Amino acid sequence: MKKLMNDPKNFVPEMMKGIELANPGKIKYVPAYNLVMRADAPNPNKVSILQGSGSGHEPAHIMIVGKGMLDGASPGDVFSAPPMDYVVESTKILNSPKGVLHIVNNYSGDRMSFEMATEMLDMEGVTVKTIFVDDDVAVQDSTWTVGRRGVAGNFFVIKAVGAAAENGASLDELVELGNKVNSMVRSMGMALTGCTPPAKGKPIFTLEEDEIEMGVGIHGEPGRARKKLVSANEIADEMLEAILTDRKPIPGSDDREAPIFNKGDEVALMINGLGGTPISELYIVYGHVHEELEKRGIKVWRSYVGEYCTSLEMAGMSITLCKVDDQLKDLFMAPAEIPIRVF
Amino acid sequence: MKKLMNDPKNFVPEMMKGIELANPGKIKYVPAYNLVMRADAPNPNKVSILQGSGSGHEPAHIMIVGKGMLDGASPGDVFSAPPMDYVVESTKILNSPKGVLHIVNNYSGDRMSFEMATEMLDMEGVTVKTIFVDDDVAVQDSTWTVGRRGVAGNFFVIKAVGAAAENGASLDELVELGNKVNSMVRSMGMALTGCTPPAKGKPIFTLEEDEIEMGVGIHGEPGRARKKLVSANEIADEMLEAILTDRKPIPGSDDREAPIFNKGDEVALMINGLGGTPISELYIVYGHVHEELEKRGIKVWRSYVGEYCTSLEMAGMSITLCKVDDQLKDLFMAPAEIPIRVF
């Protein structure tokens, strides 16, 4: 294992401390609950937004805490759901008269923590509602998931509800908005390599030099198929096809109805690096997917190319499409002030 | 070689095309000269700024073209200086009545291209001046360099002159400003792994599983020492010590005078990922360096943590310190609008 780290046990706390130091007066780190929060939260005039999930997906979610995005993130250790008490205590710290919104990627461990925490919080009179994100079209169930997994599409949910919360939206309005974005966003990922959690010291899976995992999960969960490395265009074509042929679920049924993305639609297009892939390669993929979408009469409204939701140093990428309307365009373009930034 | 790419020969052009597609109306790609430029350049009321260098260091420099930063970047192929005619023709395309500023990292190949181009352009009546950047304290001369190498500190030079150019500064003022920043910025890098240029197909160097290269160059040039992997704190301490004990050169002499960074100074602190290192590890390094600086009475004015100047998928990082005064603080905080962005 070759990492820039000190004691593996301190990997997550030292990273969090670094984020606090890098953002004085803006970000506060509460070690007892692995909580990274806005220094000025809670704001009694807005709903507070908390995301949990495991660590190891940075910048998601501890580096996107700030004005216009999350009020706090309290992840578990690398690739582990946050313990229930992190969720309970972090929610109490962030509690606002307007309520607290939990955003949870759909993994069984995360759901269990957040659902148990919500029961506890209900009993204590804290108003909490939850959005579950499940944008990954690769597989229906997976190693750690019943139903679909939540991956990088989560960023669009957070950006939309984060901006709306700044505008004073109520908890119910945010839940409705978040579910709307979740219904309009779809993703799929692939890996060129595995990755090594610090405390484990061994790769979570390995691929041969000519092998890739299509539809990989962000904790290395198996996807659709392990296959031979092909060109970036062929890889992107297969993933795009899976996204574009996906259909909306019919509530309460296993059936699915109309396609989500159709000719004439406008979309936000994200090419997300998984941690070890240079941005040069992401732009190669971006260019091809952009052209393929335009060929199909789907207009790319805005691009997002870089690292959003990663798996430590895994090489690979995911493609996310989010259908946009005027409401979402406004929310996606609203200002945000978070630790990750460029000049 | 495991990369997201199509034909290795098209690695750079396809990436550039991707940048153009991702930034409609803002970025223009001119394939004949590998030029990525602002769509609205040249602006007759401002000096145009062009950076060359090799590809493979993205986001430097083709992804930092835009308002407040570069007017254009015309790199060579991966790790290759731009051919002289790229520089000549790109400069002519960007030519402004206020002149053109070239920013060149100090490598022999890049210097030669830009110096020959400048002679050609002089003969054609195009007004060009050049800033050479050499912020790397690791080694005096190196594989591709006489004198010191230019690395991630270049970002601070570009940000300062880019902002000043928007404010209407003259070519001479920009040269003076750029040289000032170059005198106040120092960097050092280290590698955990090598990297593989697409057209070469083989790693430019390899390290054992327990080995690192301290002071590595951004093209894999040897640094100060190849040694055993130690903790992030020990690695950072050694690099920081090299930066803090560095002294200003005395013009026209091999001697050096006073230290650059002193108790009471304020600095911008950059922890730059080399392409394959996740941002979690960069923040672990950031936290330690921040605390070490504060212990020495050097105040961190602003943090920059992420990928700025990379070496394809190399794992590793560099530390850059830039001393700041009121002038530089204003310029570093000025708005910029470039392809790389987060929400």
XYZ file of C-alpha atoms in Angstrom:
686
model
C 0.000 0.000 0.000
C 1.525 3.261 -1.133
C -0.225 6.306 0.248
C 0.514 9.706 1.644
C -0.651 9.024 5.163
C 0.483 8.578 8.728
C -1.352 6.080 10.917
C -4.142 4.421 8.859
C -6.430 4.827 11.871
C -6.040 8.594 11.558
C -6.599 8.766 7.808
C -10.097 10.212 8.054
C -9.592 12.485 11.116
C -6.372 13.972 9.687
C -8.073 14.673 6.374
C -10.956 16.373 8.183
C -8.581 18.425 10.298
C -6.858 19.498 7.061
C -10.155 20.707 5.629
C -10.866 22.741 8.748
C -7.394 24.309 8.697
C -7.705 25.105 5.005
C -10.999 26.950 5.522
C -10.656 29.034 8.675
C -13.857 30.663 9.838
C -15.883 28.739 7.283
C -15.543 25.060 8.175
C -15.638 23.507 11.629
C -14.566 19.959 12.402
C -16.255 18.122 15.291
C -14.039 15.063 15.896
C -16.484 13.240 18.186
C -18.917 12.644 15.295
C -16.658 12.857 12.232
C -18.662 15.969 11.461
C -17.457 18.600 9.012
C -19.896 21.517 9.169
C -20.386 25.115 8.139
C -18.966 27.280 10.912
C -22.131 29.424 10.758
C -24.605 26.517 10.912
C -27.332 26.082 11.953
C -29.062 29.029 10.348
C -32.560 29.359 11.856
C -33.881 30.729 8.562
C -32.993 27.733 6.457
C -33.343 23.986 6.510
C -30.056 22.318 7.470
C -28.788 19.647 5.086
C -26.696 16.690 6.242
C -25.158 13.905 4.189
C -23.548 10.832 5.670
C -22.080 7.980 3.554
C -18.662 6.460 3.946
C -15.337 8.242 3.577
C -13.043 7.555 0.651
C -15.288 9.279 -1.912
C -13.788 12.745 -1.531
C -14.551 15.480 -2.451
C -17.948 13.873 -1.637
C -19.119 14.890 0.888
C -16.919 16.588 3.460
C -15.380 18.910 0.862
C -18.721 20.156 -0.437
C -19.909 21.561 2.854
C -20.559 25.282 2.617
C -22.960 27.992 1.552
C -25.271 26.701 -1.165
C -24.437 23.025 -0.642
C -24.343 20.925 2.545
C -24.495 22.272 6.085
C -22.642 19.242 7.297
C -21.281 15.807 6.422
C -20.628 13.126 9.000
C -19.241 10.107 7.169
C -18.149 6.832 8.615
C -14.674 5.442 8.120
C -13.464 4.598 4.608
C -16.253 2.794 2.738
C -18.268 2.394 5.967
C -21.653 3.881 6.765
C -21.665 6.440 9.577
C -22.623 4.958 12.946
C -26.148 5.872 14.008
C -24.924 8.116 16.825
C -22.899 10.260 14.373
C -26.117 10.880 12.488
C -28.138 11.590 15.624
C -25.616 13.938 17.217
C -24.691 15.711 13.980
C -28.355 16.297 13.257
C -28.863 17.782 16.717
C -25.882 20.095 16.255
C -27.313 21.252 12.917
C -30.939 21.326 14.076
C -32.887 24.294 12.719
C -36.472 25.451 13.392
C -37.079 24.794 9.691
C -35.965 21.165 10.091
C -33.116 18.984 8.913
C -32.838 17.239 5.568
C -30.827 14.018 5.321
C -29.484 13.032 1.934
C -28.563 9.364 1.799
C -27.077 7.326 -1.019
C -28.943 4.062 -1.261
C -26.738 1.482 0.494
C -28.154 -0.868 3.108
C -25.704 0.195 5.834
C -26.307 3.896 5.272
C -30.069 3.437 5.155
C -30.026 1.511 8.402
C -27.993 4.180 10.221
C -30.115 7.017 8.957
C -33.443 5.262 9.491
C -32.568 4.305 13.056
C -31.269 7.814 13.691
C -34.470 9.310 12.356
C -36.533 7.204 14.779
C -34.385 8.426 17.666
C -34.606 12.031 16.482
C -38.385 11.814 16.020
C -38.696 10.729 19.636
C -36.642 13.731 20.664
C -38.820 16.076 18.645
C -36.279 16.889 15.939
C -37.925 17.303 12.544
C -36.039 15.253 9.952
C -36.862 14.133 6.442
C -34.779 12.073 4.073
C -34.017 11.873 0.370
C -32.593 8.590 -0.904
C -30.475 8.806 -4.032
C -30.229 5.821 -6.400
C -28.942 7.065 -9.760
C -26.732 4.115 -10.773
C -28.252 2.198 -13.709
C -25.549 -0.491 -13.767
C -27.230 -3.085 -11.576
C -30.521 -3.529 -9.759
C -29.164 -4.946 -6.468
C -25.529 -5.158 -5.465
C -23.107 -6.276 -2.733
C -24.173 -3.609 -0.243
C -27.461 -2.519 -1.739
C -31.051 -3.535 -2.127
C -32.252 -1.628 -5.169
C -30.025 0.697 -7.089
C -26.885 2.369 -5.749
C -26.438 6.101 -5.253
C -23.319 7.482 -6.927
C -22.135 10.765 -8.466
C -25.631 11.886 -9.482
C -26.010 12.754 -5.847
C -24.096 15.962 -6.578
C -26.982 17.297 -8.619
C -29.439 16.482 -5.836
C -27.238 18.265 -3.287
C -26.649 21.273 -5.534
C -30.349 21.730 -6.225
C -31.592 21.361 -2.654
C -28.587 23.300 -1.318
C -29.424 26.281 -3.504
C -33.153 26.040 -2.777
C -32.492 25.870 0.970
C -30.514 29.130 0.741
C -33.570 30.638 -0.947
C -35.700 29.666 2.047
C -37.484 26.576 0.742
C -39.326 24.500 3.335
C -38.351 20.957 4.299
C -41.254 19.518 2.310
C -40.354 21.571 -0.739
C -36.766 20.316 -0.526
C -37.868 16.694 -0.297
C -40.046 17.149 -3.359
C -37.224 18.878 -5.233
C -34.601 16.298 -4.263
C -36.851 13.437 -5.367
C -37.483 15.242 -8.629
C -33.740 15.565 -9.315
C -33.193 11.937 -8.340
C -35.838 10.926 -10.898
C -34.026 12.915 -13.618
C -30.425 11.843 -12.997
C -28.749 8.606 -14.090
C -25.154 7.383 -13.838
C -22.900 4.489 -14.655
C -19.258 3.866 -13.742
C -16.325 1.703 -14.796
C -12.952 0.866 -13.272
C -9.491 0.370 -14.731
C -8.035 -0.549 -11.339
C -9.089 -1.339 -7.782
C -8.134 0.690 -4.733
C -6.813 0.044 -1.249
C -8.585 1.215 1.917
C -5.918 2.452 4.366
C -6.979 0.261 7.288
C -7.255 -2.840 5.106
C -3.919 -2.455 3.366
C -4.938 -4.660 0.425
C -6.801 -3.863 -2.814
C -10.550 -4.458 -2.607
C -10.305 -6.135 -6.003
C -7.740 -6.490 -8.735
C -8.006 -6.358 -12.489
C -5.621 -7.776 -15.036
C -3.558 -5.344 -17.105
C -6.044 -5.684 -20.005
C -9.220 -5.924 -17.943
C -11.904 -3.445 -16.838
C -15.008 -3.646 -14.647
C -18.073 -2.155 -16.343
C -20.711 -0.816 -13.993
C -18.434 -0.914 -10.954
C -19.742 0.419 -7.640
C -17.951 3.165 -5.730
C -16.820 0.633 -3.130
C -15.574 -1.746 -5.775
C -18.813 -3.740 -5.931
C -19.062 -5.867 -9.058
C -20.906 -4.294 -11.952
C -22.338 -5.759 -15.110
C -19.282 -7.454 -16.516
C -15.548 -7.802 -16.262
C -14.201 -7.473 -19.771
C -11.224 -6.633 -21.959
C -9.996 -3.047 -22.100
C -11.279 -1.371 -25.254
C -11.091 2.198 -26.536
C -12.440 5.130 -24.542
C -15.121 5.651 -27.170
C -16.324 2.057 -26.985
C -16.397 2.176 -23.185
C -18.301 5.450 -23.211
C -20.746 4.202 -25.858
C -21.694 1.193 -23.760
C -22.233 3.282 -20.645
C -24.173 5.961 -22.467
C -26.410 3.351 -24.038
C -27.189 1.919 -20.597
C -28.103 5.378 -19.330
C -30.152 6.415 -22.346
C -32.175 3.211 -22.490
C -33.027 3.374 -18.803
C -36.685 3.944 -17.998
C -38.456 5.567 -15.102
C -39.668 3.159 -12.417
C -43.401 2.904 -11.851
C -43.967 3.493 -8.139
C -44.898 0.310 -6.281
C -44.044 -1.903 -9.220
C -40.976 -3.574 -10.717
C -42.048 -2.334 -14.119
C -40.619 0.741 -15.805
C -42.265 3.187 -18.134
C -40.940 5.845 -20.521
C -37.255 6.669 -21.146
C -35.921 9.570 -19.089
C -33.799 11.221 -21.746
C -35.430 12.039 -25.048
C -34.724 13.966 -28.207
C -35.097 17.664 -27.525
C -34.105 17.363 -23.867
C -31.392 19.440 -22.284
C -28.985 17.755 -19.879
C -26.123 18.463 -17.517
C -23.296 16.080 -18.410
C -20.808 14.983 -15.774
C -17.682 12.951 -16.437
C -16.486 12.058 -12.961
C -13.000 10.722 -12.228
C -12.792 7.929 -9.649
C -9.611 9.270 -8.017
C -6.648 7.944 -9.999
C -7.595 8.998 -13.513
C -6.090 12.227 -14.863
C -8.396 14.951 -16.091
C -6.897 14.676 -19.589
C -8.570 11.270 -20.003
C -11.845 12.599 -18.603
C -11.957 15.280 -21.299
C -11.340 12.657 -23.996
C -14.422 10.819 -22.726
C -16.332 14.078 -22.359
C -15.792 15.088 -25.987
C -17.097 11.797 -27.317
C -20.162 11.638 -25.064
C -21.016 15.268 -25.856
C -20.964 14.527 -29.578
C -22.960 11.320 -29.177
C -25.657 13.151 -27.235
C -25.873 15.929 -29.791
C -26.201 13.312 -32.546
C -29.262 11.993 -30.700
C -30.775 15.460 -30.442
C -30.037 15.775 -26.722
C -28.475 19.143 -25.945
C -25.687 19.427 -23.393
C -26.641 22.448 -21.337
C -23.595 22.429 -19.048
C -20.487 20.309 -18.466
C -18.991 18.968 -15.237
C -15.594 17.337 -15.778
C -13.396 16.385 -12.843
C -13.539 14.508 -9.566
C -16.827 14.634 -7.667
C -17.402 11.197 -6.170
C -14.327 8.975 -6.029
C -13.151 5.623 -4.685
C -9.806 6.551 -3.130
C -7.137 6.144 -5.845
C -9.219 3.937 -8.160
C -8.614 4.602 -11.873
C -11.812 4.856 -13.846
C -14.721 7.172 -14.401
C -18.461 7.497 -14.333
C -20.880 9.246 -16.646
C -23.862 11.100 -15.185
C -26.683 12.749 -17.096
C -29.184 14.999 -15.393
C -32.151 16.290 -17.340
C -32.617 19.992 -16.680
C -35.530 22.403 -16.803
C -35.603 26.114 -15.995
C -35.952 25.477 -12.274
C -32.924 23.171 -12.147
C -30.820 25.424 -14.384
C -31.327 28.301 -11.960
C -30.468 26.147 -8.965
C -27.398 24.588 -10.599
C -26.069 28.036 -11.533
C -26.637 29.532 -8.069
C -23.436 30.461 -6.243
C -21.905 28.005 -3.786
C -18.928 28.405 -1.512
C -17.280 25.124 -0.607
C -13.743 23.936 0.241
C -12.939 22.461 -3.155
C -12.272 25.227 -5.607
C -9.969 26.287 -8.309
C -8.642 29.786 -8.647
C -0.760 0.762 -20.423
C -4.247 1.230 -19.048
C -5.849 4.485 -20.058
C -9.149 5.890 -21.174
C -8.111 6.787 -24.676
C -8.546 5.937 -28.311
C -5.549 6.258 -30.639
C -2.521 7.453 -28.590
C -1.711 9.848 -31.445
C -5.016 11.598 -30.821
C -4.688 11.798 -27.045
C -3.924 15.523 -26.996
C -6.235 16.634 -29.849
C -9.205 14.682 -28.458
C -8.677 16.180 -25.017
C -8.541 19.667 -26.544
C -11.669 19.038 -28.549
C -13.360 17.914 -25.340
C -12.450 21.190 -23.645
C -13.889 23.185 -26.530
C -17.126 21.177 -26.500
C -17.434 21.545 -22.733
C -17.141 25.340 -22.928
C -19.213 26.506 -25.897
C -18.808 30.162 -26.765
C -15.957 30.517 -24.306
C -13.153 28.281 -25.517
C -11.973 27.817 -29.083
C -9.679 25.016 -30.222
C -7.360 25.653 -33.185
C -6.109 22.179 -34.176
C -3.327 23.385 -36.492
C -1.326 24.796 -33.567
C -2.640 22.783 -30.595
C -4.049 26.107 -29.470
C -6.779 26.362 -26.859
C -7.836 30.004 -26.638
C -10.479 32.307 -25.268
C -13.193 32.595 -27.885
C -13.178 36.378 -27.380
C -9.393 36.822 -27.685
C -7.560 38.921 -28.639
C -8.958 41.847 -26.696
C -7.346 45.066 -28.006
C -7.577 46.621 -24.544
C -5.502 44.016 -22.759
C -2.198 42.248 -23.132
C -2.708 38.688 -24.393
C -1.106 35.949 -22.312
C 0.101 32.673 -23.825
C 1.643 29.674 -22.100
C 3.223 26.769 -23.931
C 4.851 23.776 -22.174
C 4.172 20.118 -22.858
C 0.854 18.359 -22.486
C 0.288 15.821 -19.735
C 0.220 18.393 -16.919
C -3.497 19.119 -17.072
C -5.250 21.178 -15.860
C -2.068 23.164 -16.650
C -2.397 24.949 -18.997
C -5.155 24.289 -21.529
C -7.812 24.074 -18.809
C -6.909 27.415 -17.240
C -7.565 29.464 -20.346
C -10.267 32.061 -19.734
C -11.100 35.448 -18.327
C -8.606 36.399 -15.625
C -6.078 33.699 -16.510
C -4.536 32.756 -19.881
C -5.738 33.952 -23.289
C -4.310 30.832 -24.839
C -2.214 27.722 -24.329
C -0.471 25.924 -27.171
C 1.315 22.942 -25.689
C 3.358 20.343 -27.482
C 2.586 16.657 -27.271
C 2.748 14.876 -23.906
C 5.896 16.010 -22.085
C 7.203 17.736 -25.249
C 7.833 21.428 -25.745
C 5.593 23.114 -28.313
C 7.195 23.380 -31.740
C 8.360 26.891 -32.551
C 5.691 27.390 -35.204
C 2.921 26.694 -32.692
C 4.290 29.526 -30.597
C 4.685 31.876 -33.560
C 1.261 31.241 -35.050
C -0.557 31.162 -31.712
C 1.029 34.456 -30.770
C -0.076 36.001 -34.055
C -3.641 34.787 -33.513
C -3.636 36.316 -30.026
C -1.716 39.463 -31.010
C -3.005 42.601 -29.296
C -1.998 46.265 -29.694
C -0.939 46.073 -26.056
C 1.426 43.185 -26.825
C 1.677 39.494 -25.968
C 3.139 37.992 -22.813
C 4.677 34.531 -22.954
C 4.900 32.553 -19.737
C 7.414 29.752 -19.980
C 8.403 27.140 -17.430
C 12.172 26.835 -17.397
C 12.966 23.755 -19.472
C 15.586 23.837 -22.222
C 13.203 22.657 -24.943
C 10.508 25.161 -24.036
C 13.012 28.001 -23.760
C 14.414 27.185 -27.175
C 10.992 27.149 -28.856
C 9.880 30.374 -27.238
C 13.179 32.188 -27.767
C 13.311 31.262 -31.442
C 9.652 32.193 -31.827
C 10.282 35.549 -30.201
C 13.054 36.291 -32.708
C 10.705 35.460 -35.565
C 7.908 37.539 -34.071
C 10.234 40.499 -33.455
C 11.124 40.481 -37.129
C 7.438 40.550 -37.978
C 6.816 43.473 -35.665
C 4.855 41.578 -33.010
C 5.596 42.858 -29.501
C 6.362 39.942 -27.200
C 7.917 39.695 -23.780
C 8.558 36.598 -21.680
C 8.485 35.522 -18.072
C 10.444 32.419 -17.169
C 9.221 30.496 -14.139
C 11.670 28.425 -12.054
C 10.104 27.751 -8.664
C 11.332 24.185 -8.021
C 13.912 24.119 -5.219
C 14.617 20.374 -5.532
C 17.609 20.517 -7.872
C 19.737 23.162 -9.556
C 19.981 21.542 -13.019
C 18.069 18.515 -14.209
C 17.501 16.134 -17.114
C 15.770 18.711 -19.310
C 16.780 21.910 -17.578
C 19.671 24.277 -17.111
C 18.928 26.056 -13.856
C 15.842 25.336 -11.845
C 12.630 23.807 -13.165
C 9.274 25.538 -13.350
C 6.469 23.587 -11.717
C 3.157 24.293 -9.947
C 4.264 27.728 -8.671
C 3.572 28.841 -12.196
C -0.127 28.968 -11.263
C 0.482 31.910 -8.980
C 2.397 33.735 -11.708
C -0.431 33.144 -14.185
C -3.142 34.110 -11.697
C -1.415 37.375 -10.805
C -0.590 38.514 -14.333
C -3.918 37.223 -15.621
C -5.812 39.389 -13.148
C -3.566 42.391 -13.706
C -3.973 42.096 -17.483
C -7.769 42.239 -17.055
C -7.229 45.450 -15.089
C -5.382 46.952 -18.063
C -1.759 46.580 -16.952
C 0.877 47.192 -19.628
C 3.203 44.506 -20.955
C 6.125 45.927 -18.967
C 4.067 46.042 -15.794
C 3.069 42.409 -16.295
C 6.673 41.321 -16.792
C 7.667 43.096 -13.602
C 4.742 41.564 -11.716
C 5.368 38.055 -13.031
C 9.040 38.210 -12.088
C 8.062 39.439 -8.649
C 5.724 36.474 -8.114
C 8.374 34.094 -9.434
C 10.807 35.483 -6.848
C 8.296 34.862 -4.049
C 7.141 31.340 -4.956
C 8.912 28.051 -4.235
C 7.903 24.415 -4.763
C 9.075 20.874 -4.321
C 7.506 17.613 -5.461
C 7.678 13.890 -4.725
C 6.423 10.767 -6.485
C 4.967 7.509 -5.239
C 4.743 6.089 -8.777
C 5.834 6.844 -12.329
C 3.468 7.457 -15.222
C 3.073 6.317 -18.812
C 2.951 8.722 -21.775
C 0.319 7.421 -24.227
C 2.586 7.346 -27.278
C 5.402 5.665 -25.390
C 3.295 2.968 -23.761
C 5.842 2.316 -21.006
C 6.365 4.000 -17.613
C 8.969 6.770 -17.698
C 10.382 5.340 -14.481
C 9.349 2.770 -11.924
C 9.590 2.722 -8.149
C 9.543 -0.271 -5.858
C 6.486 -0.788 -3.666
C 8.294 0.808 -0.700
C 10.180 3.501 -2.634
C 9.555 7.190 -3.384
C 11.357 9.840 -5.431
C 11.918 13.043 -3.467
C 12.202 16.181 -5.560
C 10.859 14.508 -8.696
C 10.340 16.637 -11.823
C 6.973 16.851 -13.547
C 8.294 14.746 -16.431
C 9.688 12.155 -14.037
C 13.168 13.700 -13.936
C 15.201 12.452 -10.986
C 15.065 14.603 -7.898
C 17.242 14.677 -4.814
C 17.006 11.083 -3.699
C 15.176 7.837 -4.152
C 14.322 6.579 -0.712
C 12.065 4.395 1.394
C 8.431 5.363 1.817
C 7.920 7.083 5.157
C 4.917 8.781 6.742
C 3.152 11.708 5.092
C 4.349 13.983 7.873
C 7.995 13.000 7.415
C 7.750 13.457 3.657
C 6.110 16.853 4.061
C 8.640 17.935 6.694
C 11.568 17.238 4.385
C 9.978 19.127 1.497
C 8.941 22.049 3.641
C 12.441 22.311 5.091
C 13.878 22.461 1.559
C 11.479 25.261 0.659
C 11.916 27.264 3.844
C 15.707 27.139 3.801
C 15.862 28.254 0.190
C 17.395 31.675 -0.402
C 16.906 34.292 -3.066
C 19.450 34.183 -5.895
C 21.744 37.173 -6.323
C 21.367 38.295 -9.941
C 24.433 37.444 -12.034
C 25.919 35.242 -9.356
C 25.660 31.658 -8.166
C 25.404 32.914 -4.596
C 22.164 33.293 -2.703
C 21.160 35.818 -0.099
C 18.375 35.994 2.499
C 15.639 33.374 3.008
C 12.399 34.073 1.162
C 9.948 32.984 3.865
C 10.364 34.494 7.313
C 8.526 34.688 10.599
C 5.637 37.129 10.269
C 5.159 36.455 6.554
C 1.831 35.515 5.027
C 1.759 32.815 2.369
C -0.535 31.053 -0.052
C -0.108 27.307 0.490
C -0.723 24.879 -2.353
C -0.766 21.103 -2.032
C -0.869 19.928 -5.630
C -1.740 16.385 -6.645
C 0.326 14.887 -9.469
C -2.658 13.153 -11.122
C -3.114 9.793 -9.425
C -3.292 10.841 -5.778
C -6.737 11.275 -4.224
C -7.641 14.580 -2.629
C -8.084 12.850 0.755
C -4.315 12.315 0.941
C -3.645 15.891 -0.178
C -5.659 17.232 2.754
C -3.713 15.018 5.177
C -0.536 16.662 3.881
C -2.174 20.082 3.897
C -3.126 19.870 7.586
C 0.390 19.012 8.663
C 2.124 21.656 6.544
C -0.355 24.298 7.696
C 0.400 23.515 11.339
C 4.160 23.416 10.750
C 4.058 26.843 9.109
C 2.013 28.346 11.915
C 4.508 26.911 14.447
C 7.210 28.870 12.643
C 5.183 32.073 12.754
C 4.318 31.960 9.060
C 0.639 32.612 8.513
C -1.301 30.694 5.856
C -3.360 33.349 4.131
C -5.161 31.017 1.703
C -5.181 27.331 0.788
C -5.074 25.640 -2.611
C -5.591 21.873 -2.393
C -6.178 19.816 -5.507
C -4.698 19.180 -8.926
C -3.067 22.129 -10.643
C 0.029 20.826 -12.411
C 0.150 17.071 -12.898
C 2.174 14.346 -14.597
C -0.528 12.241 -16.216
C -1.562 9.568 -13.675
C 1.552 9.846 -11.481
C 0.841 9.388 -7.754
C 2.523 11.993 -5.617
C 2.256 15.636 -4.717
C 4.083 18.915 -4.575
C 4.099 21.668 -1.991
C 4.165 25.302 -3.140
C 4.492 28.376 -0.950
C 3.933 31.846 -2.334
C 4.635 34.840 -0.140
C 1.781 37.337 -0.456
C 1.445 41.071 0.033
C -1.628 43.262 -0.430
C -1.083 43.530 -4.175
C -0.877 39.755 -4.648
C -3.817 39.076 -2.322
C -6.027 41.310 -4.453
C -4.864 39.666 -7.669
C -5.218 36.112 -6.319
C -8.774 36.867 -5.147
C -9.847 38.472 -8.441
C -12.502 36.506 -10.339
C -11.447 34.094 -13.070
C -13.559 32.065 -15.433
C -11.818 28.957 -16.693
C -12.843 25.453 -17.804
C -11.917 23.665 -14.590
C -14.457 24.413 -11.948
C -16.504 22.849 -9.272
C -20.128 23.693 -8.673
